[in-house]
Coordinates of C-alpha atoms in Angstrom, one line a residue:
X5 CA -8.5 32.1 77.0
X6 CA -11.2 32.0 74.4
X7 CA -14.7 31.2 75.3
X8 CA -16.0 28.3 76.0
X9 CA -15.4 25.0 78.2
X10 CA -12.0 24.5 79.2
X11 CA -10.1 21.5 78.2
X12 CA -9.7 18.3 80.0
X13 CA -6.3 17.6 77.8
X14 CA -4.2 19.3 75.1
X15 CA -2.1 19.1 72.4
X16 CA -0.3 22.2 71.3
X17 CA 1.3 22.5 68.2
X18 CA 4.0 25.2 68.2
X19 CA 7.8 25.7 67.4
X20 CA 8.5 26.9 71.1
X21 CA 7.3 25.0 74.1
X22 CA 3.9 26.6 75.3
X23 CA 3.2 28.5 79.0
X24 CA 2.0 26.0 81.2
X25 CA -1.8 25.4 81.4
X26 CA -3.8 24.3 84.3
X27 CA -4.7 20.8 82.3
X28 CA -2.6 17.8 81.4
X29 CA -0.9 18.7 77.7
X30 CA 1.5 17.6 75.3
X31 CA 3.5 19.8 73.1
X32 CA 4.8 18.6 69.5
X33 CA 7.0 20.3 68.1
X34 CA 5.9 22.3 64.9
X35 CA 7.2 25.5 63.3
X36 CA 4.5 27.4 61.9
X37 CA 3.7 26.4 58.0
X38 CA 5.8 23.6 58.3
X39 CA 5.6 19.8 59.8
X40 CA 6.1 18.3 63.3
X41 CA 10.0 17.9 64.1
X42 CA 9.8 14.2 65.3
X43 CA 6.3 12.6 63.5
X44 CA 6.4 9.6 65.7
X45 CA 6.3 12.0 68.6
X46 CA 3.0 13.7 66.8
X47 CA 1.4 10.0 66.5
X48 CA 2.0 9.5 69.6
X49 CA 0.1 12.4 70.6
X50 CA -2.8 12.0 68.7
X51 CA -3.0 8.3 69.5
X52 CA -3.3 9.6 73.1
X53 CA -5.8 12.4 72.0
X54 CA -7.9 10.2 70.3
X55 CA -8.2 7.4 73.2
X56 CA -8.5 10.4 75.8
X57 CA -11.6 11.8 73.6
X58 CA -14.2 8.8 74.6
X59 CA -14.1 10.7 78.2
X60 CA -12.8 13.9 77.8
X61 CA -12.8 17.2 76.2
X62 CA -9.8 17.2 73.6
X63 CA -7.8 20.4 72.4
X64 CA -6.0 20.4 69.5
X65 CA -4.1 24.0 69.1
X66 CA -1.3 25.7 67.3
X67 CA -1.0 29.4 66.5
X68 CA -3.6 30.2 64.0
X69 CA -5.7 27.0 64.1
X70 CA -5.5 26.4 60.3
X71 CA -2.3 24.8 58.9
X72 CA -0.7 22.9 61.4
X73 CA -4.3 22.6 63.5
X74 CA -5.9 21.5 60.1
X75 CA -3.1 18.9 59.6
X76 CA -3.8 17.4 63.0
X77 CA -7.4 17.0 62.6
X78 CA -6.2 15.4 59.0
X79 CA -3.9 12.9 60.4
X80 CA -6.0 12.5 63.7
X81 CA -9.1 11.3 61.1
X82 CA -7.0 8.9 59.2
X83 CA -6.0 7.0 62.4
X84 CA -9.6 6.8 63.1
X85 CA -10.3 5.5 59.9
X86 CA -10.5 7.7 57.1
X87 CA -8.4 7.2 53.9
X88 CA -5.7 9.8 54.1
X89 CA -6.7 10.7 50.5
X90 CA -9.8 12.2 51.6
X91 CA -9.2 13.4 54.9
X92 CA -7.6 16.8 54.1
X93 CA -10.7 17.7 51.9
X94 CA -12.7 16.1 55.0
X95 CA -11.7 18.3 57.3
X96 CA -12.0 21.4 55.0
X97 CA -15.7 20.5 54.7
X98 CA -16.3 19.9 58.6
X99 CA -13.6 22.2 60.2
X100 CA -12.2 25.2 57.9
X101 CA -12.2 25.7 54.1
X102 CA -8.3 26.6 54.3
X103 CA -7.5 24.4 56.8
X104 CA -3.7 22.5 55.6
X105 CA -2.1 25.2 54.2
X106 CA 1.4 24.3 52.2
X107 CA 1.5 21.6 50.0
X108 CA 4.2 19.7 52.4
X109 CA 1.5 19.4 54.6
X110 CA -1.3 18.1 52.0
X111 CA 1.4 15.7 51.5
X112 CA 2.2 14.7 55.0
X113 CA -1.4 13.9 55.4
X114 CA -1.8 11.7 52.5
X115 CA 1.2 10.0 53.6
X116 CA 0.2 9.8 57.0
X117 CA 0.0 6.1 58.7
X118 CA -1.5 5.1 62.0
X119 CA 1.5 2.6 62.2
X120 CA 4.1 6.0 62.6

């Protein structure tokens, strides 16, 4: 475990199930540098992520915390409002500089929709 407060909630992002954790999760589907297997599972988890977040301490996680993390936080920002043609180049100003690695997933984001 890294530093820091634990979680109250998270969302792991991998291409194998993750270890059990001591805190309510989810895990989407995701092999590393590419996109979620089943997207309307992965809106379905951020929509929860992003109602849980009023109360509680959020984690969003995959292996590296860049591309597939970085695509999250894209898609997580256009459901709370952003235009999903600025929210990849939003969340390399806030988050990470490289965060969304492949193109597929700069594409993804922009074609993100709350309604998935």
């Amino acid at each position: 475990m890294p530093e820091g407060p634990t979680p109250d909630f998270g969302i792991y992002l991998l291409g194998k199930e993750p270890s059990a954790q001591p805190w309510p999760s989810r895990w989407v589907r995701w092999p590393d540098f590419w996109l979620p297997s089943d997207p309307s599972a992965f809106a379905e988890a951020l929509r929860e992520g992003l109602e849980r977040s009023g109360a509680e301490r959020v984690e969003f996680a995959c292996g590296g915390g860049v591309g597939r993390t970085g695509t999250a936080l894209a898609c997580l920002a256009v459901l709370d409002g952003l235009p999903a043609h600025v929210a990849v180049d939003y969340v390399r100003r806030h988050y990470m500089k490289k965060a969304v690695e492949t193109p597929w997933q700069k594409r993804f984001v922009r074609r993100f929709s709350p309604g998935l």
